[in-house]
PDB file of C-alpha atoms in Angstrom:
ATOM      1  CA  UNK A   1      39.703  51.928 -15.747  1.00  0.00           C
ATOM      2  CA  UNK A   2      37.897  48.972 -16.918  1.00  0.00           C
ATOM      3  CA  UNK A   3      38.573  45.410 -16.127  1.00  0.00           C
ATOM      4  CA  UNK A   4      38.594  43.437 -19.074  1.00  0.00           C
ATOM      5  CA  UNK A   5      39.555  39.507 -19.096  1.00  0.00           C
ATOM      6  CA  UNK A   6      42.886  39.213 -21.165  1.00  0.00           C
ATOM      7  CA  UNK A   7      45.017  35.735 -22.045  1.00  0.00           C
ATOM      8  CA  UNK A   8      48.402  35.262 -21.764  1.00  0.00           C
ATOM      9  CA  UNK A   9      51.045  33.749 -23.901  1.00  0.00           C
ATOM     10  CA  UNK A  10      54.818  32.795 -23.779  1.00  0.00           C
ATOM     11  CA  UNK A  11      57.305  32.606 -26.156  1.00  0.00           C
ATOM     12  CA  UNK A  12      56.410  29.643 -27.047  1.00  0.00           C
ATOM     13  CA  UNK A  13      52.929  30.566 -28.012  1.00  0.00           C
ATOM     14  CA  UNK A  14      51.109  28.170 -24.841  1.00  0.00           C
ATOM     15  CA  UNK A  15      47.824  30.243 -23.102  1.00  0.00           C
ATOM     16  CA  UNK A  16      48.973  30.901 -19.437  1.00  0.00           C
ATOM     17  CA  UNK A  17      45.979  30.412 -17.068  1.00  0.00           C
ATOM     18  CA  UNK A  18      45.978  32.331 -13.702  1.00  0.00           C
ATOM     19  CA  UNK A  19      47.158  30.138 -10.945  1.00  0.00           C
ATOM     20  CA  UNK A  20      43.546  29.640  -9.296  1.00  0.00           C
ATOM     21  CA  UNK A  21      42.603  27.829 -12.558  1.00  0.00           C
ATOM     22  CA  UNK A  22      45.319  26.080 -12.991  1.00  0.00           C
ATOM     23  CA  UNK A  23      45.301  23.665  -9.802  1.00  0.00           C
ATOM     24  CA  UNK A  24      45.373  19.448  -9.595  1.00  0.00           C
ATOM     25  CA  UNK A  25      42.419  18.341  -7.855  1.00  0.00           C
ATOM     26  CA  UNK A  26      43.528  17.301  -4.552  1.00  0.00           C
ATOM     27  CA  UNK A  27      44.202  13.763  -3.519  1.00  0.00           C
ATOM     28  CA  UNK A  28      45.269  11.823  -0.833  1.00  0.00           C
ATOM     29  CA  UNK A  29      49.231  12.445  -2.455  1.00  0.00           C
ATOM     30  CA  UNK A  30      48.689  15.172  -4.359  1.00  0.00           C
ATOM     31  CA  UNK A  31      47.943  18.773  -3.419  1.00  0.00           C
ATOM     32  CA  UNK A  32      45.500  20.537  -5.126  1.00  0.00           C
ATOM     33  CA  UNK A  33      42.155  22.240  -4.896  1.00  0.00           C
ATOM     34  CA  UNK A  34      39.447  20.623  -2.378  1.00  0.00           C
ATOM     35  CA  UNK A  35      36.184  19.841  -4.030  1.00  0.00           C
ATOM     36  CA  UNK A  36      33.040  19.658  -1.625  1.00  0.00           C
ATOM     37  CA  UNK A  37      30.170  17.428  -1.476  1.00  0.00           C
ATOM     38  CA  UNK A  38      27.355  19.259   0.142  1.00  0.00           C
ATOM     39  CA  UNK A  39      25.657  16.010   1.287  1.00  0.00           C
ATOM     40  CA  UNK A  40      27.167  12.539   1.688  1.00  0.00           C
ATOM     41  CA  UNK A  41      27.345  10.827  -1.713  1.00  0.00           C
ATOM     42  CA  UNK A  42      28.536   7.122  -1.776  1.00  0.00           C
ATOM     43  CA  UNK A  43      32.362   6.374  -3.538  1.00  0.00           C
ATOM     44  CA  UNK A  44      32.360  10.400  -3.546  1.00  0.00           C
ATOM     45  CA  UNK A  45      36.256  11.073  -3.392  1.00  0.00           C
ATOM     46  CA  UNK A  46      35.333  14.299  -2.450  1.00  0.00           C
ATOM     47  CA  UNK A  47      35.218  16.338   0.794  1.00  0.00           C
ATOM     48  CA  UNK A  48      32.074  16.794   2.682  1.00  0.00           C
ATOM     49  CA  UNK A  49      31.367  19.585   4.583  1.00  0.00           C
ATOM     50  CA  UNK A  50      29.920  20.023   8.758  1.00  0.00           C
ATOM     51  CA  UNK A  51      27.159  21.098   7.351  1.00  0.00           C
ATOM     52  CA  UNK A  52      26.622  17.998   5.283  1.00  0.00           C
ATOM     53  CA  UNK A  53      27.254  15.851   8.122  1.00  0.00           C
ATOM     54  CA  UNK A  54      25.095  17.439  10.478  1.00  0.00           C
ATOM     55  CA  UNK A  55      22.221  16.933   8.207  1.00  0.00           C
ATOM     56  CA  UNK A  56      23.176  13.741   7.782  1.00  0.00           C
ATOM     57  CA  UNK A  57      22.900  12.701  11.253  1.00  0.00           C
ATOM     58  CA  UNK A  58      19.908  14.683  12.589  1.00  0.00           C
ATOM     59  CA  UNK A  59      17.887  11.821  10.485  1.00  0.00           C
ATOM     60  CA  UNK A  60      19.164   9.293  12.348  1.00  0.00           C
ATOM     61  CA  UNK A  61      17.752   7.978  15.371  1.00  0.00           C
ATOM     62  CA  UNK A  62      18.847   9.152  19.128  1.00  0.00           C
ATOM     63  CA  UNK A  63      21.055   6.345  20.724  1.00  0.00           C
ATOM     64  CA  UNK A  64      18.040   5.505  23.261  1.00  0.00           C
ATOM     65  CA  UNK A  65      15.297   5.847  20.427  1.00  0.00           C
ATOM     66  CA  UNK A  66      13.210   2.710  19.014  1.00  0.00           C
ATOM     67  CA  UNK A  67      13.434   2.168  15.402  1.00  0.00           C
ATOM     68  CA  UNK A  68       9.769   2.342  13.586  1.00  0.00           C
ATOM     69  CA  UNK A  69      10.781  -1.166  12.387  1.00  0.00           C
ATOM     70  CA  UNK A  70      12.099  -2.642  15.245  1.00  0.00           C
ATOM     71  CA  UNK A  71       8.095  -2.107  16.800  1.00  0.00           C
ATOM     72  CA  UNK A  72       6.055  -2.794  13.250  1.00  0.00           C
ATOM     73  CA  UNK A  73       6.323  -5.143  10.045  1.00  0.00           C
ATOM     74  CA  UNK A  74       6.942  -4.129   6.776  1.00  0.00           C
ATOM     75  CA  UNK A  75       3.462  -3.251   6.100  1.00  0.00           C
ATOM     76  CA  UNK A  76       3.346  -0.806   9.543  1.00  0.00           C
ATOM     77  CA  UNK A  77       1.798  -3.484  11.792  1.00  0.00           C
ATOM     78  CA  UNK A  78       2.200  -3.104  15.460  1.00  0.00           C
ATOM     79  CA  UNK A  79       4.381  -6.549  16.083  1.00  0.00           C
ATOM     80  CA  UNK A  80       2.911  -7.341  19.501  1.00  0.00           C
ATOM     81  CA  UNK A  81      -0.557  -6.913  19.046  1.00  0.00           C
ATOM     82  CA  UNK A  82      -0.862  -8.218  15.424  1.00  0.00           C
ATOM     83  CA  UNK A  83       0.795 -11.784  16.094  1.00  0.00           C
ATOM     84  CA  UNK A  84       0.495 -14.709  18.195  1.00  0.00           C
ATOM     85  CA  UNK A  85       3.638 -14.900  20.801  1.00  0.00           C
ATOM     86  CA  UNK A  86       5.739 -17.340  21.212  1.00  0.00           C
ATOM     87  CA  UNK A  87       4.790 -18.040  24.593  1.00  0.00           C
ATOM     88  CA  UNK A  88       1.321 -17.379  25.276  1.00  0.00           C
ATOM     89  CA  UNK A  89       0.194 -16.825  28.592  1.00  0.00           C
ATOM     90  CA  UNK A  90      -2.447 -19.592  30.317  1.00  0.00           C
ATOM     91  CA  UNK A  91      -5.014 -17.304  32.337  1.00  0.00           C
ATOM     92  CA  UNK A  92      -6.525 -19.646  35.239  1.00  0.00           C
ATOM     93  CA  UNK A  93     -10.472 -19.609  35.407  1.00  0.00           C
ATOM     94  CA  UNK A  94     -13.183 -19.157  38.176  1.00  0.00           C
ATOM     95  CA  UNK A  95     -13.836 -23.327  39.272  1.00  0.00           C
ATOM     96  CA  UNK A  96     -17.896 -22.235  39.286  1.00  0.00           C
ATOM     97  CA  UNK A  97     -20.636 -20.121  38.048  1.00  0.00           C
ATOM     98  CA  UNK A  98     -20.540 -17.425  35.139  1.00  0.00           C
ATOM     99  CA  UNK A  99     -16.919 -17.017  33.274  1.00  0.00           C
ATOM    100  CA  UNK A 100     -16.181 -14.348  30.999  1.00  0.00           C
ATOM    101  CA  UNK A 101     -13.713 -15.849  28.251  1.00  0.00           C
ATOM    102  CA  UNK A 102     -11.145 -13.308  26.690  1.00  0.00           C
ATOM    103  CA  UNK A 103     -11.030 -13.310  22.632  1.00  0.00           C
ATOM    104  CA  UNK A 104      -7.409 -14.693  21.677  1.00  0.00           C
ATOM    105  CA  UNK A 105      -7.059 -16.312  24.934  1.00  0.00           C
ATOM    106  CA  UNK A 106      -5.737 -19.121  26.343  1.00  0.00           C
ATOM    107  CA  UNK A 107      -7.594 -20.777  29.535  1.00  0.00           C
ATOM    108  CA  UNK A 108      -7.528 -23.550  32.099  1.00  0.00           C
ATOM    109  CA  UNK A 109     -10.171 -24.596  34.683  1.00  0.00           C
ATOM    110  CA  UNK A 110     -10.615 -27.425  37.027  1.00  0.00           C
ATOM    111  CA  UNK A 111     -14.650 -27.016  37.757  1.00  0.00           C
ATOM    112  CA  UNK A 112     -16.125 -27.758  41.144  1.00  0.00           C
ATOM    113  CA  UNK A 113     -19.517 -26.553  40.162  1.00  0.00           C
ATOM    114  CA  UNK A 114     -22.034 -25.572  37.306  1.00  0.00           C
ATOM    115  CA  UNK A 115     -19.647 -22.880  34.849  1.00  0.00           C
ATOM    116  CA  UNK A 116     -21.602 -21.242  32.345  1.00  0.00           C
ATOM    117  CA  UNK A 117     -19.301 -19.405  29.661  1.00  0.00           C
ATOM    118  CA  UNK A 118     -19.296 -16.070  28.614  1.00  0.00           C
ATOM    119  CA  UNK A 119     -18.061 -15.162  25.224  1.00  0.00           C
ATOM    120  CA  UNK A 120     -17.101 -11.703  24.007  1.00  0.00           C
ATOM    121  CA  UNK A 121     -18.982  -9.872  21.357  1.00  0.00           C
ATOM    122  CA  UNK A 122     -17.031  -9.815  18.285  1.00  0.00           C
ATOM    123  CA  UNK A 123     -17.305  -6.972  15.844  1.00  0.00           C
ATOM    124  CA  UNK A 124     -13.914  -6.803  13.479  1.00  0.00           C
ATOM    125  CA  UNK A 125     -14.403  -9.583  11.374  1.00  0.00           C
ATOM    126  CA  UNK A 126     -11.722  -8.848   9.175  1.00  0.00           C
ATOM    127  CA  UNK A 127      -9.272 -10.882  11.693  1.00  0.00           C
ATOM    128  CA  UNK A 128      -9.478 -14.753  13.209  1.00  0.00           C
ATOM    129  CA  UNK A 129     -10.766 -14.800  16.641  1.00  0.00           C
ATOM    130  CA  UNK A 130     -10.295 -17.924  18.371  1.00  0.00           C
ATOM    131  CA  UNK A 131     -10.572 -19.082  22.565  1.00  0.00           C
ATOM    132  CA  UNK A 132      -9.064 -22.162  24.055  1.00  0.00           C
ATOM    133  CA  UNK A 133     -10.339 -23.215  27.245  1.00  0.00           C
ATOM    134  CA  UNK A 134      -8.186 -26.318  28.857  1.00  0.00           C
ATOM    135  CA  UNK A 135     -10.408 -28.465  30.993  1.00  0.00           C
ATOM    136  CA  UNK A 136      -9.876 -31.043  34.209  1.00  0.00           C
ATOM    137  CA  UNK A 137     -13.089 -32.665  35.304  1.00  0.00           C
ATOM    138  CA  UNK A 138     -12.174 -34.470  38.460  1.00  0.00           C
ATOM    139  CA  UNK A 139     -16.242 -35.453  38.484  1.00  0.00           C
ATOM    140  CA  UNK A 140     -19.164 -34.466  36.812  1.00  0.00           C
ATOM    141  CA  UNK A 141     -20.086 -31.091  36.539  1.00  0.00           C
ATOM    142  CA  UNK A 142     -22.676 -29.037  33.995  1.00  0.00           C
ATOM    143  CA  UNK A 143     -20.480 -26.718  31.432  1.00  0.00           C
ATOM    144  CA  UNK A 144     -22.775 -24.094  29.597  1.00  0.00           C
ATOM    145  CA  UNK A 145     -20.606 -23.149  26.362  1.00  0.00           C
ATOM    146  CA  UNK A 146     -22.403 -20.086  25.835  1.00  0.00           C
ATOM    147  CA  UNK A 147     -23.382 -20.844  22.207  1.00  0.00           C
ATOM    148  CA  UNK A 148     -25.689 -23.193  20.259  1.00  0.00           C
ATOM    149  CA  UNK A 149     -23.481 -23.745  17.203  1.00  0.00           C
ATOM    150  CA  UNK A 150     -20.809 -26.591  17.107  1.00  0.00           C
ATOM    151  CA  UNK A 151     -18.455 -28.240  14.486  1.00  0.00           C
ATOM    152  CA  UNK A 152     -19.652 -31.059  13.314  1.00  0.00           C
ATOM    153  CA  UNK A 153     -23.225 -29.707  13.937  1.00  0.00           C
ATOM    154  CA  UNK A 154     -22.785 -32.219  17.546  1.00  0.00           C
ATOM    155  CA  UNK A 155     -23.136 -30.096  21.046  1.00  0.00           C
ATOM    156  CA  UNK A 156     -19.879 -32.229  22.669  1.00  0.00           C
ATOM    157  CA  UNK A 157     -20.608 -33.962  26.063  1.00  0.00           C
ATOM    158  CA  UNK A 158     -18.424 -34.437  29.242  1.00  0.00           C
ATOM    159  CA  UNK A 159     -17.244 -36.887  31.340  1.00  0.00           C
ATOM    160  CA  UNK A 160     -14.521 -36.739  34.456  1.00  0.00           C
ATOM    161  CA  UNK A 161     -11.500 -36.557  32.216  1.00  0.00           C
ATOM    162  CA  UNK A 162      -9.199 -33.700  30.538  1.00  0.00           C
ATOM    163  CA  UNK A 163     -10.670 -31.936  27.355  1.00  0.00           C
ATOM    164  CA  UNK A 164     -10.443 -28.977  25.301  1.00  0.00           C
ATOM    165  CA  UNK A 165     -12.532 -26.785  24.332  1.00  0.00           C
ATOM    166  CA  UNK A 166     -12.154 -24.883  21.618  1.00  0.00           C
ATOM    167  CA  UNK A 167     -13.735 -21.859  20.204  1.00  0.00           C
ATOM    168  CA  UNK A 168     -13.831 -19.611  16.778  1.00  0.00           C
ATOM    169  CA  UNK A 169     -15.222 -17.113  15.415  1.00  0.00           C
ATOM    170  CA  UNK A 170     -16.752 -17.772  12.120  1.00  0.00           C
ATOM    171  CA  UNK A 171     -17.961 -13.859  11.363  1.00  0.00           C
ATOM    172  CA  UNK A 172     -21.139 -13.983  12.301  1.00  0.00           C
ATOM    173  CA  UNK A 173     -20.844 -16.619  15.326  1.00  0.00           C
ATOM    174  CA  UNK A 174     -18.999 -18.791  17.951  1.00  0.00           C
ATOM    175  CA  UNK A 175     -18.518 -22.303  17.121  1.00  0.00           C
ATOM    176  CA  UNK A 176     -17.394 -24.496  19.777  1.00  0.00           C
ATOM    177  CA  UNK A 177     -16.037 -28.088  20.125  1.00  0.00           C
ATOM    178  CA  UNK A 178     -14.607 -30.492  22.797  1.00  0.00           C
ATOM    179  CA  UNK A 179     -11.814 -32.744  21.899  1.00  0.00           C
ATOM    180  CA  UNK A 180     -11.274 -35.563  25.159  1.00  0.00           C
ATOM    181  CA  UNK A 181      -7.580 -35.761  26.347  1.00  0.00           C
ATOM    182  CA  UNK A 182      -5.826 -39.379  27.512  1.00  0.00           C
ATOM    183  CA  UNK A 183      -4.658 -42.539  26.374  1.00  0.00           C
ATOM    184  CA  UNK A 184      -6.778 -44.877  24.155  1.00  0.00           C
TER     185      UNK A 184
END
């Protein structure tokens, strides 16, 4: 016997479709045939299957995992060693002799003898490098900067007083100056 595909017709000459054809598409009030998503879709009215949802979610990040965003800008940047923070730490100096000064730093020192500074050797120069170095002179002491080359093309000299000292890097250099601290 061979199966052939026939159509049906009443009395009234209307095509009768088999009963697997001929269902509503289901609704929240209506019965009907379920129609699947196979991965979420947004506004679908449709059902989505385990399957879907499970692929969904293994993209997603683990309850105790760190977002790649919540660590780097929006051009990848690592957040906390690309900018300044809000609240820089002050790292206290040696009072005397040869001082080693951190690039991006922030120091204080209250000499009690000769200090001769040491300044690191810079080789991105694609990025501002900068040192400040907060100063309380209680009496006269010799301060060695460490370089020869100063704004205002004037080495700065020091009295007993507050100062600071401040140094950049202008890509091929350190430049240092000394701005005095008090009332007029």
């Amino acid at each position: 016997m061979v199966n052939r595909n026939v159509k049906l017709k009443n009395l009234d000459g209307d095509y009768l479709y088999p009963y697997t054809e001929n269902l509503p598409e289901a609704t929240s009030s209506t019965n009907g045939t379920v129609k699947l998503e196979s991965s979420p879709v947004s506004g679908s009215e449709k059902a989505i299957t385990s399957g879907a949802v499970y692929s969904a979610l293994s993209g997603k990040l683990d309850v105790t995992a760190t977002a790649n965003k919540a660590t780097a800008d929006a051009n990848g940047n690592n957040i906390s060693s690309t900018y300044a923070l809000k609240n820089q730490s002050v790292t206290t100096l040696a009072s005397s002799g040869t001082v080693s000064l951190a690039d991006n730093s922030v120091n204080r020192i209250s000499p009690t003898g000769t200090v001769t500074f040491s300044l690191p050797n810079i080789t991105t120069h694609t990025v501002f490098h900068q040192i400040l170095v907060q100063v309380n002179l209680t009496s006269a002491q010799t301060i060695n900067l460490g370089t020869s080359t100063y704004f205002s093309k004037k080495a700065p000299t020091f009295e007993t007083g507050k100062y600071n000292i401040v140094y950049e890097h202008n890509g091929s250099e350190w430049v240092v100056g000394a701005i005095a601290i008090g009332v007029e």
